[in-house]
XYZ file of C-alpha atoms in Angstrom:
698
model
C 24.036 -42.668 18.306
C 24.230 -47.258 18.465
C 21.222 -47.380 21.277
C 19.113 -45.209 18.524
C 19.700 -47.889 15.988
C 19.242 -51.100 18.305
C 15.808 -49.701 19.655
C 14.951 -48.928 15.474
C 15.625 -52.266 14.802
C 14.425 -54.054 17.814
C 10.989 -52.282 17.201
C 10.441 -53.768 13.751
C 9.133 -56.359 15.806
C 6.848 -58.531 12.583
C 5.876 -55.940 10.622
C 6.851 -55.502 7.440
C 9.912 -52.617 7.679
C 7.527 -50.702 4.562
C 4.708 -51.712 6.860
C 4.670 -47.996 8.051
C 5.515 -46.128 4.614
C 3.713 -45.462 1.777
C 4.367 -45.911 -2.077
C 6.345 -43.003 -3.190
C 6.445 -40.754 -5.639
C 9.656 -40.546 -7.593
C 10.671 -38.106 -9.694
C 13.967 -37.210 -11.329
C 14.603 -34.570 -8.036
C 13.609 -35.917 -5.091
C 11.255 -39.170 -4.150
C 8.653 -37.960 -1.356
C 6.619 -40.559 0.744
C 4.290 -40.655 3.742
C 5.653 -42.255 6.934
C 4.706 -42.832 10.362
C 6.305 -43.793 14.069
C 4.266 -46.922 13.945
C 3.473 -49.560 12.545
C 0.293 -50.136 13.903
C -2.393 -48.534 15.873
C -4.229 -49.111 18.739
C -7.867 -47.394 20.073
C -7.555 -43.248 20.363
C -3.777 -43.807 18.981
C -1.521 -40.585 19.012
C 0.331 -40.848 15.706
C 3.384 -38.768 14.016
C 2.931 -39.042 10.568
C 5.314 -36.853 8.259
C 6.241 -35.985 4.414
C 10.152 -37.672 3.947
C 11.597 -36.075 1.469
C 15.015 -37.624 -0.260
C 16.546 -35.594 -1.784
C 18.864 -35.409 -5.077
C 22.353 -34.159 -5.232
C 22.429 -30.462 -5.870
C 19.005 -29.920 -4.778
C 16.858 -28.674 -1.996
C 13.202 -27.665 -0.914
C 12.504 -24.783 2.045
C 11.406 -24.491 5.618
C 8.730 -22.706 6.557
C 9.926 -19.412 5.810
C 11.343 -19.877 2.368
C 14.166 -17.180 2.896
C 14.130 -14.264 0.630
C 12.775 -17.178 -2.534
C 11.364 -20.225 -2.598
C 7.567 -21.555 -1.192
C 6.496 -22.922 1.994
C 5.325 -27.204 1.856
C 2.232 -28.070 2.448
C 0.925 -31.494 4.230
C -2.487 -32.264 4.338
C -3.159 -35.332 5.890
C -6.604 -37.199 6.821
C -7.449 -40.783 8.949
C -10.586 -42.785 7.573
C -11.695 -46.221 9.083
C -12.115 -47.362 12.168
C -10.027 -44.488 13.367
C -10.381 -41.624 12.428
C -8.533 -38.028 12.815
C -6.876 -34.816 10.754
C -3.434 -34.094 10.400
C -2.167 -30.646 12.866
C 0.485 -27.835 11.659
C 4.496 -29.388 10.815
C 6.845 -29.303 13.150
C 10.073 -27.591 11.281
C 13.782 -28.928 12.301
C 16.221 -26.304 11.329
C 17.132 -25.523 7.749
C 19.976 -24.762 6.422
C 20.845 -20.639 4.906
C 21.665 -20.559 1.465
C 22.891 -17.820 0.540
C 24.301 -17.018 -3.409
C 22.845 -14.400 -5.462
C 22.398 -11.844 -2.395
C 19.587 -13.348 -1.785
C 18.605 -16.017 1.510
C 17.295 -19.236 0.854
C 15.949 -21.655 4.426
C 16.416 -25.099 2.936
C 17.114 -28.640 3.290
C 19.040 -31.077 1.378
C 19.784 -33.998 1.571
C 16.682 -36.125 3.140
C 14.306 -34.295 5.961
C 10.884 -35.404 7.618
C 8.663 -32.757 8.182
C 6.765 -34.437 11.081
C 2.525 -33.546 12.645
C 0.691 -35.038 14.590
C -2.457 -36.819 14.330
C -4.967 -38.067 17.015
C -6.937 -40.758 16.381
C -10.735 -41.518 17.500
C -11.630 -44.288 17.865
C -10.359 -48.497 17.626
C -9.496 -50.531 14.938
C -7.614 -50.212 11.784
C -7.444 -46.984 9.766
C -6.769 -45.559 6.761
C -4.367 -42.031 5.820
C -4.428 -39.927 2.902
C -2.229 -37.093 2.392
C -2.363 -34.879 -0.295
C 2.090 -32.465 -0.149
C 2.647 -29.939 -1.944
C 6.762 -28.396 -1.664
C 9.043 -26.680 -4.426
C 12.239 -28.186 -5.184
C 14.803 -25.562 -6.668
C 18.990 -26.441 -8.552
C 19.759 -24.251 -11.642
C 15.868 -24.324 -11.629
C 12.490 -24.666 -9.041
C 9.819 -27.198 -9.683
C 6.781 -27.357 -7.944
C 6.205 -30.838 -7.407
C 3.219 -32.455 -5.394
C 1.496 -36.025 -4.502
C -0.716 -37.994 -3.279
C 0.201 -40.902 -0.943
C -2.312 -43.587 0.988
C -1.263 -45.810 3.591
C -3.102 -48.304 6.152
C -2.122 -49.356 9.165
C -3.559 -52.301 10.657
C -5.737 -52.573 14.240
C -3.063 -53.602 17.194
C -3.340 -57.010 18.515
C -1.809 -56.234 21.548
C 0.479 -53.078 23.269
C 1.448 -50.412 20.277
C 5.369 -50.566 20.451
C 6.656 -46.840 20.736
C 8.217 -47.198 18.137
C 8.321 -48.233 14.390
C 9.465 -49.661 11.415
C 10.130 -45.669 10.659
C 10.466 -44.262 14.036
C 14.378 -43.162 14.170
C 13.333 -40.818 11.141
C 11.438 -38.996 13.335
C 13.547 -39.498 16.599
C 15.753 -37.031 14.054
C 13.651 -34.811 13.161
C 12.999 -34.056 17.162
C 16.390 -33.757 17.463
C 16.477 -30.799 14.895
C 13.427 -29.041 15.868
C 13.966 -25.990 17.973
C 13.106 -26.118 21.404
C 11.441 -23.070 23.993
C 14.171 -20.971 24.811
C 14.810 -21.098 28.650
C 16.564 -17.321 28.036
C 14.618 -14.106 28.391
C 15.137 -12.410 24.025
C 14.435 -8.721 23.324
C 15.086 -6.661 19.792
C 15.540 -3.001 20.374
C 14.543 -0.304 16.918
C 17.851 -0.256 15.349
C 17.995 -4.285 15.097
C 20.127 -5.698 18.167
C 18.673 -9.663 19.344
C 19.573 -9.306 22.659
C 19.247 -13.139 25.137
C 19.829 -12.783 28.785
C 19.528 -16.055 31.206
C 22.391 -18.608 32.493
C 25.366 -20.402 30.437
C 25.558 -18.062 28.008
C 29.507 -17.403 27.728
C 32.009 -16.668 25.286
C 33.026 -20.413 25.821
C 29.676 -21.815 25.394
C 28.647 -20.550 22.095
C 31.455 -19.761 19.987
C 28.793 -18.613 17.146
C 25.276 -18.151 16.563
C 22.256 -16.675 13.864
C 18.966 -16.051 13.568
C 16.476 -17.572 11.649
C 13.094 -15.247 11.476
C 9.799 -17.082 10.911
C 8.240 -14.824 8.323
C 9.631 -12.887 5.745
C 9.837 -9.217 5.277
C 11.275 -8.443 8.430
C 15.035 -8.092 8.178
C 17.496 -8.040 5.126
C 17.728 -11.899 5.013
C 21.041 -12.042 3.837
C 23.056 -9.255 5.803
C 25.498 -10.205 8.917
C 24.778 -10.543 11.868
C 27.851 -10.026 14.285
C 27.731 -11.856 17.330
C 28.885 -10.637 20.432
C 28.927 -12.958 24.216
C 29.980 -12.013 27.227
C 28.724 -14.134 30.564
C 25.013 -13.632 30.542
C 24.088 -12.242 27.838
C 24.026 -12.645 23.947
C 23.506 -9.789 21.035
C 23.203 -10.502 17.203
C 23.456 -7.392 15.072
C 20.014 -7.857 12.828
C 18.834 -5.238 10.057
C 15.286 -4.068 10.112
C 13.913 -3.274 6.384
C 12.326 -0.214 7.022
C 9.235 -2.076 6.230
C 9.039 -3.647 9.290
C 6.318 -3.473 12.231
C 9.870 -2.386 15.051
C 7.110 -2.320 17.568
C 6.122 -6.489 17.143
C 7.658 -9.021 18.676
C 10.686 -10.519 16.713
C 9.619 -14.751 16.111
C 12.250 -16.793 14.937
C 14.616 -19.601 15.718
C 17.948 -18.729 17.323
C 20.380 -21.154 16.599
C 23.645 -21.448 19.305
C 27.076 -23.494 18.312
C 29.828 -24.547 21.350
C 33.164 -25.041 20.312
C 32.754 -28.930 19.047
C 29.880 -27.929 16.694
C 27.708 -28.870 18.862
C 24.075 -26.850 17.315
C 21.329 -25.929 19.741
C 17.801 -24.622 17.961
C 15.784 -22.307 20.063
C 12.257 -20.586 19.161
C 12.192 -17.442 20.742
C 9.800 -14.226 20.386
C 12.135 -11.039 21.495
C 9.768 -8.701 23.233
C 10.979 -4.809 21.244
C 12.596 -2.494 23.933
C 13.051 1.376 22.709
C 16.082 2.367 22.571
C 19.312 1.386 20.135
C 22.305 -0.312 21.573
C 25.668 0.100 21.003
C 26.645 -3.639 22.167
C 26.560 -4.975 18.535
C 27.364 -2.401 15.333
C 25.048 -3.608 12.946
C 26.483 -3.782 9.092
C 25.413 -1.783 6.128
C 23.321 -3.557 3.719
C 25.192 -6.256 2.139
C 21.720 -6.246 0.163
C 19.749 -3.192 -1.200
C 16.431 -2.412 1.259
C 13.081 -1.379 -0.711
C 12.837 2.472 0.675
C 8.869 2.241 1.636
C 7.496 6.126 1.512
C 6.301 8.341 4.555
C 4.693 11.822 4.539
C 5.224 13.473 1.937
C 6.986 11.272 -0.117
C 3.173 9.342 -0.748
C 2.478 12.686 -2.601
C 4.827 11.524 -5.284
C 4.057 7.846 -5.030
C 0.568 8.882 -5.737
C 1.900 11.295 -8.910
C 3.374 8.302 -10.596
C 0.585 6.218 -10.261
C -1.011 8.815 -11.887
C 0.776 9.762 -14.773
C 1.751 5.809 -15.068
C -2.087 5.298 -15.101
C -2.314 8.124 -17.866
C 0.373 6.585 -19.842
C -1.452 2.853 -19.544
C -4.422 4.550 -23.007
C -1.324 4.373 -24.782
C -0.236 1.253 -24.421
C -0.790 -1.678 -26.993
C -2.999 -4.495 -24.088
C -5.289 -1.235 -23.851
C -6.437 -0.879 -27.040
C -9.169 -2.937 -27.973
C -11.256 -1.808 -24.779
C -10.064 1.686 -25.456
C -11.109 1.167 -29.420
C -14.701 0.459 -27.699
C -14.744 3.825 -25.404
C -14.392 5.638 -28.569
C -17.742 4.570 -30.251
C -18.874 5.662 -26.582
C -16.882 9.019 -27.418
C -18.404 9.193 -31.021
C -22.288 8.806 -29.438
C -21.374 11.518 -27.194
C -21.392 14.346 -29.655
C -25.575 14.258 -30.116
C -25.568 13.579 -26.164
C -26.458 16.362 -23.990
C -24.373 17.319 -21.412
C -25.192 15.201 -18.395
C -25.273 12.074 -20.118
C -22.233 12.396 -21.367
C -20.748 13.669 -17.533
C -22.879 10.541 -16.559
C -21.546 7.828 -18.789
C -18.040 9.580 -17.497
C -18.266 8.840 -13.965
C -19.584 5.447 -14.589
C -16.629 4.623 -16.763
C -14.509 6.050 -13.815
C -15.903 4.005 -11.645
C -15.728 0.772 -13.442
C -11.918 1.372 -13.872
C -10.925 2.667 -10.300
C -13.266 -0.026 -8.914
C -11.441 -2.517 -10.672
C -8.053 -1.004 -9.615
C -9.211 -0.968 -6.400
C -10.035 -4.762 -5.665
C -6.803 -5.590 -7.755
C -4.378 -3.244 -5.655
C -6.685 -4.977 -2.441
C -6.077 -8.593 -3.380
C -2.450 -8.283 -4.077
C -1.752 -6.456 -0.856
C -3.798 -9.130 0.275
C -1.356 -11.817 -0.841
C 1.817 -9.768 -0.313
C 1.016 -9.473 3.760
C -0.360 -13.745 3.910
C 3.744 -14.219 2.068
C 2.712 -14.635 -1.731
C 4.928 -13.172 -4.451
C 2.071 -11.556 -6.589
C 3.451 -9.267 -8.902
C 1.177 -6.761 -11.354
C -0.250 -8.558 -14.039
C -0.280 -11.816 -11.473
C -3.607 -12.915 -12.476
C -2.598 -13.832 -16.110
C 0.120 -16.436 -14.713
C -3.542 -18.859 -14.300
C -4.290 -20.227 -17.071
C -7.992 -20.459 -16.045
C -8.036 -16.813 -15.525
C -6.022 -15.752 -19.360
C -9.371 -18.726 -20.925
C -11.920 -16.429 -19.901
C -10.469 -13.546 -21.165
C -9.857 -14.777 -24.249
C -13.589 -16.212 -24.233
C -15.400 -12.683 -22.746
C -13.376 -10.661 -25.424
C -14.551 -12.822 -28.210
C -18.014 -12.975 -27.326
C -17.872 -9.297 -26.959
C -16.841 -9.375 -30.623
C -19.676 -10.955 -31.165
C -21.753 -8.636 -29.665
C -20.165 -6.131 -31.685
C -21.151 -7.312 -34.876
C -24.353 -8.007 -34.248
C -24.814 -11.641 -34.017
C -26.540 -11.410 -30.381
C -27.735 -7.948 -28.497
C -27.257 -7.022 -25.161
C -30.000 -4.681 -24.114
C -29.035 -1.921 -21.261
C -29.851 -2.918 -18.535
C -29.391 -6.339 -18.052
C -26.903 -7.898 -15.389
C -23.488 -8.490 -17.393
C -23.541 -5.785 -20.569
C -21.332 -5.687 -22.813
C -23.029 -3.619 -25.105
C -20.850 -0.900 -25.960
C -22.332 2.775 -24.583
C -25.623 0.965 -23.511
C -26.802 2.654 -20.604
C -24.017 2.940 -17.563
C -23.677 -0.885 -16.994
C -22.112 -0.354 -20.424
C -19.378 2.317 -18.965
C -18.767 0.142 -16.087
C -17.873 -3.304 -18.130
C -15.991 -1.728 -20.467
C -13.900 0.030 -17.666
C -14.118 -2.922 -15.801
C -12.706 -4.756 -18.963
C -10.031 -1.845 -19.986
C -7.930 -2.454 -16.785
C -8.322 -6.530 -17.434
C -6.489 -6.400 -20.419
C -4.093 -3.497 -19.029
C -2.613 -5.513 -16.684
C -0.021 -7.183 -19.048
C 1.478 -3.851 -19.185
C 3.562 -2.098 -16.914
C 3.626 2.469 -17.937
C 7.070 4.570 -17.185
C 6.650 5.623 -13.607
C 4.102 2.625 -12.489
C 7.256 0.462 -11.517
C 7.847 2.887 -7.948
C 4.335 3.320 -7.262
C 3.694 -0.808 -7.492
C 6.855 -0.780 -5.117
C 5.529 1.660 -2.593
C 1.964 0.376 -2.905
C 2.658 -2.853 -2.196
C 5.240 -2.048 1.308
C 3.494 0.111 2.611
C 0.534 0.926 4.644
C -2.652 -0.689 3.543
C -4.966 1.797 3.492
C -2.189 3.744 1.430
C -1.857 0.654 -1.796
C -5.183 1.151 -1.682
C -4.750 5.238 -2.720
C -1.998 4.433 -4.824
C -4.047 2.275 -6.989
C -6.896 4.091 -6.881
C -4.969 7.135 -8.162
C -3.527 4.540 -11.080
C -6.843 4.367 -11.703
C -8.100 7.832 -12.332
C -5.396 8.344 -14.587
C -6.798 5.333 -16.478
C -9.887 6.961 -16.788
C -8.645 11.049 -17.018
C -8.718 11.015 -20.779
C -12.472 10.336 -21.057
C -13.021 12.220 -17.830
C -11.617 15.552 -19.202
C -13.749 14.662 -22.834
C -17.000 14.107 -20.861
C -16.304 17.066 -18.259
C -14.529 20.002 -20.402
C -17.925 21.933 -22.167
C -17.257 22.244 -25.986
C -15.254 19.076 -26.748
C -17.669 16.155 -26.315
C -20.406 18.267 -28.887
C -17.181 19.249 -31.532
C -17.427 14.752 -31.629
C -19.038 13.877 -35.013
C -22.827 13.781 -34.936
C -24.277 10.373 -34.573
C -25.708 8.647 -37.414
C -25.350 4.998 -40.072
C -21.336 5.543 -40.305
C -21.595 4.226 -36.440
C -23.467 0.746 -36.997
C -20.108 0.147 -39.405
C -17.912 1.595 -36.922
C -19.017 -0.699 -34.226
C -18.757 -3.940 -37.096
C -14.961 -2.914 -37.342
C -14.323 -2.416 -33.099
C -14.852 -5.970 -32.668
C -11.851 -6.957 -34.860
C -9.180 -5.257 -32.235
C -11.017 -7.820 -29.797
C -10.363 -11.034 -31.993
C -6.980 -9.949 -32.593
C -6.505 -10.186 -28.828
C -7.916 -12.931 -28.769
C -5.443 -14.766 -30.920
C -2.497 -12.973 -28.798
C -4.182 -15.127 -25.562
C -4.485 -18.253 -27.115
C -1.236 -18.282 -27.928
C 0.015 -17.636 -24.145
C -2.146 -20.515 -23.309
C -0.013 -22.735 -25.769
C 3.442 -21.184 -23.573
C 1.443 -21.793 -20.128
C -0.431 -25.199 -20.748
C 0.444 -26.440 -24.212
C -1.579 -27.350 -26.686
C -3.970 -29.862 -26.001
C -4.820 -26.691 -23.671
C -4.960 -24.363 -27.047
C -7.914 -26.758 -28.510
C -9.556 -26.078 -26.048
C -9.352 -22.966 -25.741
C -10.008 -23.066 -29.217
C -12.935 -25.310 -29.059
C -14.393 -23.187 -26.817
C -14.849 -20.794 -28.827
C -16.856 -22.332 -31.317
C -18.799 -23.916 -29.301
C -19.641 -19.865 -27.485
C -19.571 -18.576 -31.172
C -22.236 -21.188 -31.590
C -24.014 -20.138 -28.387
C -24.147 -15.932 -29.680
C -25.328 -17.261 -32.723
C -28.219 -19.057 -31.653
C -29.120 -17.162 -29.000
C -29.533 -14.230 -31.472
C -31.225 -16.466 -33.523
C -34.124 -16.530 -30.492
C -33.928 -12.570 -30.321
C -34.601 -12.344 -33.464
C -37.399 -14.929 -33.706
C -39.204 -12.783 -30.833
C -39.001 -9.341 -32.395
C -40.008 -11.021 -35.899
C -42.361 -13.566 -34.827
C -42.731 -13.688 -30.393
C -42.310 -17.664 -30.212
C -41.795 -17.632 -26.822
C -41.058 -21.210 -26.894
C -38.781 -20.365 -29.647
C -37.174 -18.252 -27.984
C -37.370 -20.232 -24.637
C -35.072 -22.385 -26.355
C -32.407 -20.879 -28.106
C -31.816 -19.344 -24.933
C -31.550 -23.223 -23.154
C -29.081 -24.043 -25.805
C -26.630 -21.104 -25.462
C -26.848 -21.244 -21.046
C -25.611 -25.323 -21.693
C -22.748 -24.436 -24.540
C -21.963 -21.807 -21.402
C -22.151 -24.851 -19.207
C -20.211 -26.810 -20.736
C -17.321 -24.230 -21.928
C -16.570 -23.798 -18.179
C -17.314 -28.115 -17.399
C -14.503 -28.395 -19.965
C -12.056 -25.386 -18.413
C -12.655 -27.196 -15.203
C -11.187 -30.407 -15.851
C -8.594 -28.953 -18.821
C -6.954 -27.331 -15.582
C -6.923 -30.334 -13.739
C -4.791 -32.265 -16.155
C -1.701 -32.124 -15.917
C 0.102 -29.220 -18.058
C 1.855 -30.793 -21.462
C 5.771 -29.505 -21.130
C 6.322 -26.363 -23.715
C 8.967 -24.675 -24.560
C 9.584 -21.292 -23.690
C 11.233 -18.009 -25.465
C 14.088 -18.807 -23.196
C 15.977 -21.634 -25.168
C 15.973 -19.385 -28.424
C 19.018 -19.111 -29.425
C 21.696 -17.209 -28.147
C 19.780 -16.815 -25.013
C 20.406 -18.153 -21.434
C 17.213 -19.009 -18.698
C 17.523 -16.662 -16.041
C 18.822 -18.190 -12.388
C 20.589 -16.226 -9.659
C 23.395 -18.746 -9.350
C 24.605 -18.449 -13.089
C 24.250 -14.904 -12.860
C 26.554 -14.725 -9.581
C 28.853 -17.576 -11.630
C 28.907 -14.722 -14.919
C 29.553 -11.850 -13.111
C 32.128 -13.544 -10.428
C 34.149 -14.221 -14.470
C 33.422 -10.980 -14.846
C 31.572 -11.053 -17.901
C 29.237 -8.053 -19.072
C 25.349 -9.571 -19.104
C 22.000 -8.547 -20.101
C 18.796 -9.433 -17.820
C 15.280 -9.690 -19.907
C 11.967 -10.053 -17.389
C 9.326 -10.668 -19.978
C 6.080 -12.651 -19.929
C 3.935 -14.221 -22.498
C 1.315 -12.285 -21.286
C 2.468 -8.777 -21.607
C 2.636 -7.259 -25.107
C 4.542 -4.439 -23.732
C 7.933 -6.973 -23.387
C 6.511 -8.494 -27.338
C 6.915 -5.200 -28.728
C 9.864 -4.429 -26.695
C 11.654 -7.491 -27.674
C 10.602 -6.309 -31.519
C 11.593 -3.168 -31.759
C 14.594 -2.950 -30.333
C 16.260 -6.410 -29.002
C 15.382 -8.765 -31.784
C 17.037 -5.951 -34.362
C 20.233 -6.598 -36.106
C 21.403 -3.789 -34.805
C 21.272 -4.390 -31.205
C 22.048 -8.230 -31.585
C 25.493 -7.264 -33.884
C 25.981 -4.987 -30.568
C 26.118 -7.775 -28.639
C 27.763 -10.337 -30.052
C 30.970 -7.528 -30.277
C 30.593 -7.038 -26.660
C 29.839 -10.511 -26.213
C 27.337 -9.733 -24.040
C 25.597 -12.649 -21.614
C 21.550 -13.272 -22.738
C 19.713 -13.700 -20.118
C 15.603 -14.344 -20.013
C 13.412 -14.506 -16.912
C 9.844 -16.176 -18.615
C 6.868 -15.224 -15.758
C 5.004 -16.433 -18.226
C 4.099 -19.574 -15.355
C 4.349 -18.328 -11.409
C 8.100 -18.452 -10.813
C 9.002 -17.758 -6.890
C 12.747 -17.104 -8.154
C 12.039 -14.575 -10.919
C 9.063 -12.992 -8.195
C 11.879 -12.725 -5.427
C 14.433 -10.868 -8.190
C 11.410 -8.732 -9.362
C 11.061 -6.863 -5.652
C 14.525 -7.201 -4.673
C 15.247 -4.736 -7.793
C 11.663 -2.579 -6.102
C 9.608 -4.244 -9.347
C 6.738 -5.977 -9.006
C 5.831 -6.611 -12.717
C 7.388 -6.884 -16.036
C 9.165 -5.518 -18.801
C 12.135 -5.390 -16.490
C 15.432 -4.568 -18.003
C 19.039 -4.493 -16.362
C 21.984 -4.232 -17.350
C 25.909 -5.237 -15.597
C 28.758 -4.291 -16.733
C 31.617 -7.062 -15.873
C 32.828 -6.050 -12.170
C 29.973 -2.954 -11.619
C 26.261 -2.503 -10.362
C 23.259 -3.069 -12.417
C 21.635 -0.539 -14.873
C 18.026 -0.597 -14.995
C 17.285 0.137 -18.307
C 13.684 1.765 -19.031
C 10.369 0.256 -19.311
C 9.868 1.284 -22.603
C 12.961 0.348 -25.223
C 14.614 2.340 -28.396
C 17.668 0.276 -30.117
C 19.273 3.747 -28.684
C 18.181 2.906 -25.630
C 19.583 0.164 -25.426
C 22.775 0.707 -27.324
C 23.822 3.459 -25.077
C 23.172 1.469 -22.083
C 25.235 -1.311 -23.018
C 28.093 1.893 -23.592
C 27.980 0.941 -27.471
């Protein structure tokens, strides 16, 4: 160590001590800088650059595999000037393991440098530009990011091996795994074996395995160690969804009696059979069950029933009201038109469900924690849906018309594209709701083979479309619908107001996500789109009455410009930093959810009720109004001294996503009650005061 320190001091030369470190990006939780291992560059120089994070006590960030919760840091570096280049992949130092609340995290504490290689081409000075994103967690998790600039001059002579920050890279390199000299294999029952000269009970006192990818092993389970001469085994517990026929990639850390750790990068080849050398311990945390064989039929049935029940959810009411208008019109239509309308509505619903399922499954395979309704965590998506529904309401009121056959048709009942559009919108507005039976179905879809996952989402779509199929397909049902008449125009206008009510709800969601400034932008867009719809309608009426092409073209151009301005304003608003907002977790008598707080309360023997919710989830809001925020339930909570923890999933939250996944759920609402020193009891997704009171034993 003394030699390393001396080399670092001698390497400074005449260059400033901060020449190889950028200006800091600081927060209340940490300080981040961009560092390099050299203070100057020569021709075709090979640099090491890195993100240096100095974390405040109690805070941590994450490894390439964050574990059961968290997010992987990213670093993107480019160089321009006399010498140019682009940084490579991060070389990950070995993290520490943090186990709490039944979850495992692989993290860095205190200080860490995440290095990567940068090969420069050319000669002369260079300027490094870097963008980094990382998540820091303590009792809460906060996503952070930074943009860094660092200028390195051209070397006037030989470039020294080490710059002012070279020690940081030496420490990172010393903690980075090296290729294992031992042969590695893993059996089907999870026994990881290392074989080779030098392994013995005298050289290895402890060992543990860190998987490079999540979703392979139960990361919080014990890893029993057995060491003999020339061989070491670790007992791992595969998750049921793991592909056991693929190599197991990760890091094995060997620790000797003196406490010296040796991290080894391994790729264990799968071998058949089971091994009794190191029995695997029982589950420390429940793994998710993935259906097989006939079990998929049950999941598909649950998916269908869940989609069917979605028709009764408040989320879908605005669009179903529009479809009711089509049902009424079907009373005077022929059977062929009725079946065609049902077919294209079903295609719209199932197509949207399939697309949503493919996106969610793709994100899960890529390591994301996306869950049901994840798109409503995007403020841009929320505002886009709000504006679309507002335009649809104006269309229903007759402010403008979109004739049958045009792309993007929204006129209710206006042909095949209108039926498909209505089905698509039904799915879009349905995703904030989770119906009973959907939890099991979605968990199975996301945990099983991708093909079966898509079939599960298609089954949900068929369930949502089934009532309309029934009306159109059963002879005599549609014929008993009221005959079309003048009353249809009034009904069409009345149905605009559920859409406007939905817009108000989405405005509220935007306020929770990004603050009042973003709401002003959204409301301003509503006014501008209202003007666009009005002037577009003026052009249409002028065309029908007078046929003036110039006036019509002018009105259409103005309407399009209004839409473009709205899009540009939304993009600008999304780039701005969100204003701090106060969420429901700060309400009186309610604490924000965290795994650490839950573990603390359960250790103290206190009863805990957990409410996982989101502002974009109408079912959640209804449950709060009718079942949780009622005097009888609130009094029972006070009498029994039940601690109420609320997890707000309105914005992306890795800890909440991991908690839901650990309990077999991928969406909200989710409710669970922990009696003192007992396992949790999961409540239904539709609550009544009686259900809550019976669960807590009141």
